[in-house]
mmCIF file of N, CA and C in Angstrom:
data_model
loop_
_atom_site.group_PDB
_atom_site.id
_atom_site.type_symbol
_atom_site.label_atom_id
_atom_site.label_comp_id
_atom_site.label_asym_id
_atom_site.label_seq_id
_atom_site.Cartn_x
_atom_site.Cartn_y
_atom_site.Cartn_z
ATOM 1 N N ALA M 172 -116.671 -71.635 -71.006
ATOM 2 C CA ALA M 172 -115.883 -70.455 -71.288
ATOM 3 C C ALA M 172 -114.440 -70.865 -71.561
ATOM 4 N N ARG M 173 -113.804 -70.150 -72.437
ATOM 5 C CA ARG M 173 -112.388 -70.373 -72.727
ATOM 6 C C ARG M 173 -111.579 -69.449 -71.823
ATOM 7 N N VAL M 174 -110.789 -70.050 -70.946
ATOM 8 C CA VAL M 174 -110.046 -69.301 -69.931
ATOM 9 C C VAL M 174 -108.555 -69.418 -70.209
ATOM 10 N N LEU M 175 -107.880 -68.294 -70.226
ATOM 11 C CA LEU M 175 -106.432 -68.258 -70.364
ATOM 12 C C LEU M 175 -105.838 -67.824 -69.037
ATOM 13 N N VAL M 176 -104.876 -68.613 -68.535
ATOM 14 C CA VAL M 176 -104.117 -68.244 -67.345
ATOM 15 C C VAL M 176 -102.717 -67.901 -67.828
ATOM 16 N N THR M 177 -102.266 -66.693 -67.553
ATOM 17 C CA THR M 177 -100.972 -66.244 -68.062
ATOM 18 C C THR M 177 -100.293 -65.337 -67.054
ATOM 19 N N GLY M 178 -99.132 -64.870 -67.409
ATOM 20 C CA GLY M 178 -98.374 -63.983 -66.538
ATOM 21 C C GLY M 178 -97.222 -64.708 -65.886
ATOM 22 N N PRO M 179 -96.357 -63.972 -65.225
ATOM 23 C CA PRO M 179 -95.157 -64.577 -64.652
ATOM 24 C C PRO M 179 -95.433 -65.549 -63.506
ATOM 25 N N ALA M 180 -96.593 -65.472 -62.868
ATOM 26 C CA ALA M 180 -96.899 -66.375 -61.753
ATOM 27 C C ALA M 180 -97.758 -67.567 -62.169
ATOM 28 N N ALA M 181 -98.145 -67.651 -63.425
ATOM 29 C CA ALA M 181 -99.048 -68.715 -63.870
ATOM 30 C C ALA M 181 -98.506 -70.111 -63.609
ATOM 31 N N ALA M 182 -97.211 -70.293 -63.727
ATOM 32 C CA ALA M 182 -96.612 -71.613 -63.541
ATOM 33 C C ALA M 182 -95.498 -71.587 -62.502
ATOM 34 N N SER M 183 -95.616 -70.694 -61.532
ATOM 35 C CA SER M 183 -94.536 -70.522 -60.557
ATOM 36 C C SER M 183 -95.032 -70.713 -59.126
ATOM 37 N N LEU M 184 -94.599 -71.789 -58.498
ATOM 38 C CA LEU M 184 -94.933 -71.987 -57.091
ATOM 39 C C LEU M 184 -94.242 -70.960 -56.208
ATOM 40 N N THR M 185 -93.023 -70.615 -56.553
ATOM 41 C CA THR M 185 -92.311 -69.663 -55.705
ATOM 42 C C THR M 185 -92.958 -68.284 -55.738
ATOM 43 N N ALA M 186 -93.563 -67.917 -56.847
ATOM 44 C CA ALA M 186 -94.267 -66.632 -56.909
ATOM 45 C C ALA M 186 -95.497 -66.645 -56.011
ATOM 46 N N LEU M 187 -96.173 -67.774 -55.951
ATOM 47 C CA LEU M 187 -97.362 -67.870 -55.104
ATOM 48 C C LEU M 187 -97.007 -67.953 -53.629
ATOM 49 N N ALA M 188 -95.927 -68.657 -53.309
ATOM 50 C CA ALA M 188 -95.537 -68.821 -51.913
ATOM 51 C C ALA M 188 -94.871 -67.564 -51.378
ATOM 52 N N SER M 189 -94.188 -66.860 -52.244
ATOM 53 C CA SER M 189 -93.521 -65.610 -51.884
ATOM 54 C C SER M 189 -92.370 -65.850 -50.916
ATOM 55 N N GLY M 190 -91.778 -64.778 -50.507
ATOM 56 C CA GLY M 190 -90.666 -64.871 -49.570
ATOM 57 C C GLY M 190 -91.138 -65.153 -48.156
ATOM 58 N N TRP M 191 -90.261 -65.649 -47.351
ATOM 59 C CA TRP M 191 -90.501 -65.895 -45.941
ATOM 60 C C TRP M 191 -91.585 -66.936 -45.681
ATOM 61 N N THR M 192 -91.773 -67.887 -46.595
ATOM 62 C CA THR M 192 -92.758 -68.927 -46.354
ATOM 63 C C THR M 192 -92.077 -70.216 -45.907
ATOM 64 N N TYR M 193 -91.365 -70.858 -46.812
ATOM 65 C CA TYR M 193 -90.691 -72.111 -46.480
ATOM 66 C C TYR M 193 -89.175 -71.967 -46.518
ATOM 67 N N THR M 194 -88.687 -71.065 -47.337
ATOM 68 C CA THR M 194 -87.248 -70.867 -47.454
ATOM 69 C C THR M 194 -86.959 -69.373 -47.511
ATOM 70 N N TRP M 195 -85.697 -69.035 -47.351
ATOM 71 C CA TRP M 195 -85.286 -67.648 -47.449
ATOM 72 C C TRP M 195 -85.712 -67.081 -48.801
ATOM 73 N N GLN M 196 -86.483 -66.063 -48.803
ATOM 74 C CA GLN M 196 -86.988 -65.377 -49.992
ATOM 75 C C GLN M 196 -87.876 -66.253 -50.866
ATOM 76 N N GLY M 197 -88.177 -67.476 -50.443
ATOM 77 C CA GLY M 197 -89.122 -68.325 -51.166
ATOM 78 C C GLY M 197 -88.707 -68.711 -52.564
ATOM 79 N N THR M 198 -87.417 -68.846 -52.824
ATOM 80 C CA THR M 198 -86.957 -69.099 -54.190
ATOM 81 C C THR M 198 -86.735 -70.565 -54.525
ATOM 82 N N ASP M 199 -86.906 -71.481 -53.569
ATOM 83 C CA ASP M 199 -86.633 -72.897 -53.820
ATOM 84 C C ASP M 199 -87.932 -73.691 -53.807
ATOM 85 N N ALA M 200 -88.493 -73.940 -54.981
ATOM 86 C CA ALA M 200 -89.762 -74.661 -55.094
ATOM 87 C C ALA M 200 -89.661 -76.088 -54.577
ATOM 88 N N ALA M 201 -88.472 -76.669 -54.586
ATOM 89 C CA ALA M 201 -88.292 -78.035 -54.097
ATOM 90 C C ALA M 201 -88.595 -78.141 -52.604
ATOM 91 N N GLN M 202 -88.554 -77.040 -51.893
ATOM 92 C CA GLN M 202 -88.823 -77.040 -50.459
ATOM 93 C C GLN M 202 -90.315 -76.927 -50.139
ATOM 94 N N LEU M 203 -91.125 -76.665 -51.136
ATOM 95 C CA LEU M 203 -92.564 -76.514 -50.913
ATOM 96 C C LEU M 203 -93.231 -77.881 -50.848
ATOM 97 N N PRO M 204 -94.323 -78.020 -50.128
ATOM 98 C CA PRO M 204 -95.036 -79.297 -50.062
ATOM 99 C C PRO M 204 -95.469 -79.762 -51.452
ATOM 100 N N GLU M 205 -95.393 -81.064 -51.666
ATOM 101 C CA GLU M 205 -95.706 -81.626 -52.988
ATOM 102 C C GLU M 205 -97.149 -81.389 -53.411
ATOM 103 N N GLU M 206 -98.058 -81.270 -52.448
ATOM 104 C CA GLU M 206 -99.465 -81.110 -52.813
ATOM 105 C C GLU M 206 -99.805 -79.703 -53.304
ATOM 106 N N HIS M 207 -98.890 -78.769 -53.167
ATOM 107 C CA HIS M 207 -99.135 -77.413 -53.667
ATOM 108 C C HIS M 207 -99.129 -77.411 -55.182
ATOM 109 N N ARG M 208 -99.991 -76.618 -55.766
ATOM 110 C CA ARG M 208 -100.104 -76.501 -57.216
ATOM 111 C C ARG M 208 -99.919 -75.043 -57.614
ATOM 112 N N THR M 209 -99.464 -74.853 -58.847
ATOM 113 C CA THR M 209 -99.404 -73.490 -59.371
ATOM 114 C C THR M 209 -100.818 -73.044 -59.696
ATOM 115 N N LEU M 210 -100.985 -71.763 -59.939
ATOM 116 C CA LEU M 210 -102.293 -71.251 -60.335
ATOM 117 C C LEU M 210 -102.754 -71.939 -61.614
ATOM 118 N N GLY M 211 -101.842 -72.092 -62.569
ATOM 119 C CA GLY M 211 -102.181 -72.759 -63.822
ATOM 120 C C GLY M 211 -102.619 -74.193 -63.619
ATOM 121 N N GLU M 212 -101.896 -74.953 -62.795
ATOM 122 C CA GLU M 212 -102.264 -76.343 -62.525
ATOM 123 C C GLU M 212 -103.632 -76.440 -61.851
ATOM 124 N N ALA M 213 -103.886 -75.553 -60.903
ATOM 125 C CA ALA M 213 -105.171 -75.558 -60.207
ATOM 126 C C ALA M 213 -106.316 -75.246 -61.163
ATOM 127 N N MET M 214 -106.118 -74.287 -62.030
ATOM 128 C CA MET M 214 -107.172 -73.931 -62.988
ATOM 129 C C MET M 214 -107.414 -75.057 -63.994
ATOM 130 N N LEU M 215 -106.356 -75.734 -64.422
ATOM 131 C CA LEU M 215 -106.518 -76.856 -65.350
ATOM 132 C C LEU M 215 -107.364 -77.970 -64.740
ATOM 133 N N ARG M 216 -107.292 -78.131 -63.455
ATOM 134 C CA ARG M 216 -108.080 -79.161 -62.763
ATOM 135 C C ARG M 216 -109.552 -78.791 -62.666
ATOM 136 N N ARG M 217 -109.880 -77.531 -62.874
ATOM 137 C CA ARG M 217 -111.263 -77.068 -62.732
ATOM 138 C C ARG M 217 -112.153 -77.469 -63.891
ATOM 139 N N GLY M 218 -111.569 -77.811 -65.022
ATOM 140 C CA GLY M 218 -112.417 -78.237 -66.111
ATOM 141 C C GLY M 218 -111.849 -77.915 -67.472
ATOM 142 N N PRO M 219 -112.605 -78.283 -68.496
ATOM 143 C CA PRO M 219 -112.143 -78.043 -69.863
ATOM 144 C C PRO M 219 -112.176 -76.557 -70.196
ATOM 145 N N GLY M 220 -111.483 -76.217 -71.225
ATOM 146 C CA GLY M 220 -111.505 -74.842 -71.695
ATOM 147 C C GLY M 220 -110.446 -73.958 -71.077
ATOM 148 N N VAL M 221 -109.597 -74.526 -70.220
ATOM 149 C CA VAL M 221 -108.545 -73.735 -69.576
ATOM 150 C C VAL M 221 -107.236 -73.966 -70.316
ATOM 151 N N ARG M 222 -106.539 -72.895 -70.590
ATOM 152 C CA ARG M 222 -105.234 -72.957 -71.246
ATOM 153 C C ARG M 222 -104.255 -72.136 -70.419
ATOM 154 N N VAL M 223 -103.054 -72.670 -70.222
ATOM 155 C CA VAL M 223 -102.026 -71.970 -69.456
ATOM 156 C C VAL M 223 -100.888 -71.604 -70.397
ATOM 157 N N VAL M 224 -100.582 -70.318 -70.468
ATOM 158 C CA VAL M 224 -99.462 -69.813 -71.275
ATOM 159 C C VAL M 224 -98.659 -68.869 -70.392
ATOM 160 N N PRO M 225 -97.656 -69.412 -69.670
ATOM 161 C CA PRO M 225 -96.830 -68.529 -68.848
ATOM 162 C C PRO M 225 -96.146 -67.485 -69.721
ATOM 163 N N SER M 226 -95.992 -66.296 -69.188
ATOM 164 C CA SER M 226 -95.347 -65.255 -69.994
ATOM 165 C C SER M 226 -94.444 -64.391 -69.147
ATOM 166 N N GLY M 227 -93.269 -64.147 -69.683
ATOM 167 C CA GLY M 227 -92.344 -63.198 -69.089
ATOM 168 C C GLY M 227 -91.964 -63.484 -67.662
ATOM 169 N N GLY M 228 -91.258 -62.567 -67.106
ATOM 170 C CA GLY M 228 -90.843 -62.652 -65.718
ATOM 171 C C GLY M 228 -91.219 -61.380 -65.013
ATOM 172 N N PHE M 229 -91.017 -61.356 -63.736
ATOM 173 C CA PHE M 229 -91.346 -60.157 -62.975
ATOM 174 C C PHE M 229 -90.429 -59.003 -63.318
ATOM 175 N N ASP M 230 -89.324 -59.313 -63.971
ATOM 176 C CA ASP M 230 -88.378 -58.270 -64.363
ATOM 177 C C ASP M 230 -88.672 -57.707 -65.750
ATOM 178 N N GLY M 231 -89.755 -58.172 -66.359
ATOM 179 C CA GLY M 231 -90.130 -57.678 -67.678
ATOM 180 C C GLY M 231 -89.483 -58.432 -68.824
ATOM 181 N N ALA M 232 -88.607 -59.383 -68.507
ATOM 182 C CA ALA M 232 -87.951 -60.175 -69.549
ATOM 183 C C ALA M 232 -88.937 -61.187 -70.124
ATOM 184 N N GLY M 233 -88.693 -61.600 -71.330
ATOM 185 C CA GLY M 233 -89.529 -62.609 -71.965
ATOM 186 C C GLY M 233 -90.381 -62.027 -73.063
ATOM 187 N N ASP M 234 -90.903 -62.919 -73.869
ATOM 188 C CA ASP M 234 -91.712 -62.536 -75.019
ATOM 189 C C ASP M 234 -93.193 -62.675 -74.677
ATOM 190 N N PRO M 235 -93.947 -61.600 -74.620
ATOM 191 C CA PRO M 235 -95.375 -61.689 -74.317
ATOM 192 C C PRO M 235 -96.213 -62.150 -75.505
ATOM 193 N N GLY M 236 -95.596 -62.292 -76.672
ATOM 194 C CA GLY M 236 -96.330 -62.637 -77.886
ATOM 195 C C GLY M 236 -97.228 -63.846 -77.774
ATOM 196 N N PRO M 237 -96.741 -64.997 -77.276
ATOM 197 C CA PRO M 237 -97.619 -66.168 -77.177
ATOM 198 C C PRO M 237 -98.849 -65.928 -76.299
ATOM 199 N N ALA M 238 -98.679 -65.213 -75.206
ATOM 200 C CA ALA M 238 -99.818 -64.929 -74.333
ATOM 201 C C ALA M 238 -100.796 -63.971 -75.000
ATOM 202 N N VAL M 239 -100.285 -62.994 -75.709
ATOM 203 C CA VAL M 239 -101.149 -62.034 -76.406
ATOM 204 C C VAL M 239 -101.966 -62.755 -77.473
ATOM 205 N N ARG M 240 -101.324 -63.637 -78.216
ATOM 206 C CA ARG M 240 -102.050 -64.396 -79.251
ATOM 207 C C ARG M 240 -103.090 -65.316 -78.624
ATOM 208 N N ALA M 241 -102.743 -65.972 -77.525
ATOM 209 C CA ALA M 241 -103.687 -66.869 -76.855
ATOM 210 C C ALA M 241 -104.874 -66.092 -76.293
ATOM 211 N N ALA M 242 -104.642 -64.874 -75.839
ATOM 212 C CA ALA M 242 -105.718 -64.056 -75.266
ATOM 213 C C ALA M 242 -106.775 -63.701 -76.302
ATOM 214 N N GLN M 243 -106.392 -63.650 -77.555
ATOM 215 C CA GLN M 243 -107.355 -63.314 -78.607
ATOM 216 C C GLN M 243 -108.433 -64.372 -78.753
ATOM 217 N N ASP M 244 -108.130 -65.619 -78.338
ATOM 218 C CA ASP M 244 -109.100 -66.708 -78.439
ATOM 219 C C ASP M 244 -109.776 -67.024 -77.107
ATOM 220 N N ALA M 245 -109.536 -66.233 -76.081
ATOM 221 C CA ALA M 245 -110.071 -66.507 -74.753
ATOM 222 C C ALA M 245 -111.278 -65.629 -74.438
ATOM 223 N N ASP M 246 -112.178 -66.185 -73.640
ATOM 224 C CA ASP M 246 -113.312 -65.403 -73.128
ATOM 225 C C ASP M 246 -112.902 -64.634 -71.872
ATOM 226 N N VAL M 247 -112.014 -65.269 -71.087
ATOM 227 C CA VAL M 247 -111.557 -64.694 -69.819
ATOM 228 C C VAL M 247 -110.048 -64.886 -69.753
ATOM 229 N N VAL M 248 -109.334 -63.855 -69.284
ATOM 230 C CA VAL M 248 -107.886 -63.945 -69.102
ATOM 231 C C VAL M 248 -107.575 -63.658 -67.643
ATOM 232 N N VAL M 249 -106.856 -64.598 -67.003
ATOM 233 C CA VAL M 249 -106.409 -64.434 -65.623
ATOM 234 C C VAL M 249 -104.915 -64.176 -65.676
ATOM 235 N N VAL M 250 -104.502 -63.001 -65.175
ATOM 236 C CA VAL M 250 -103.080 -62.638 -65.190
ATOM 237 C C VAL M 250 -102.583 -62.601 -63.773
#
């Protein structure tokens, strides 16, 4: 299956760790353990057919165009 991982948390460790985990509000990825992976990195390790296209931010900023175009070629989209 062709899997697309997208969205503002696709390549963000701080989004996955959230606030109150390792640092105040969880905004410093350098403070997270090195073995932690983003959702996109973890999915890429699962096998072929995975594509990661981070898109936008939680504030709505950014261009969703690349993710929308990539979704047209995907069987499954994880946002």
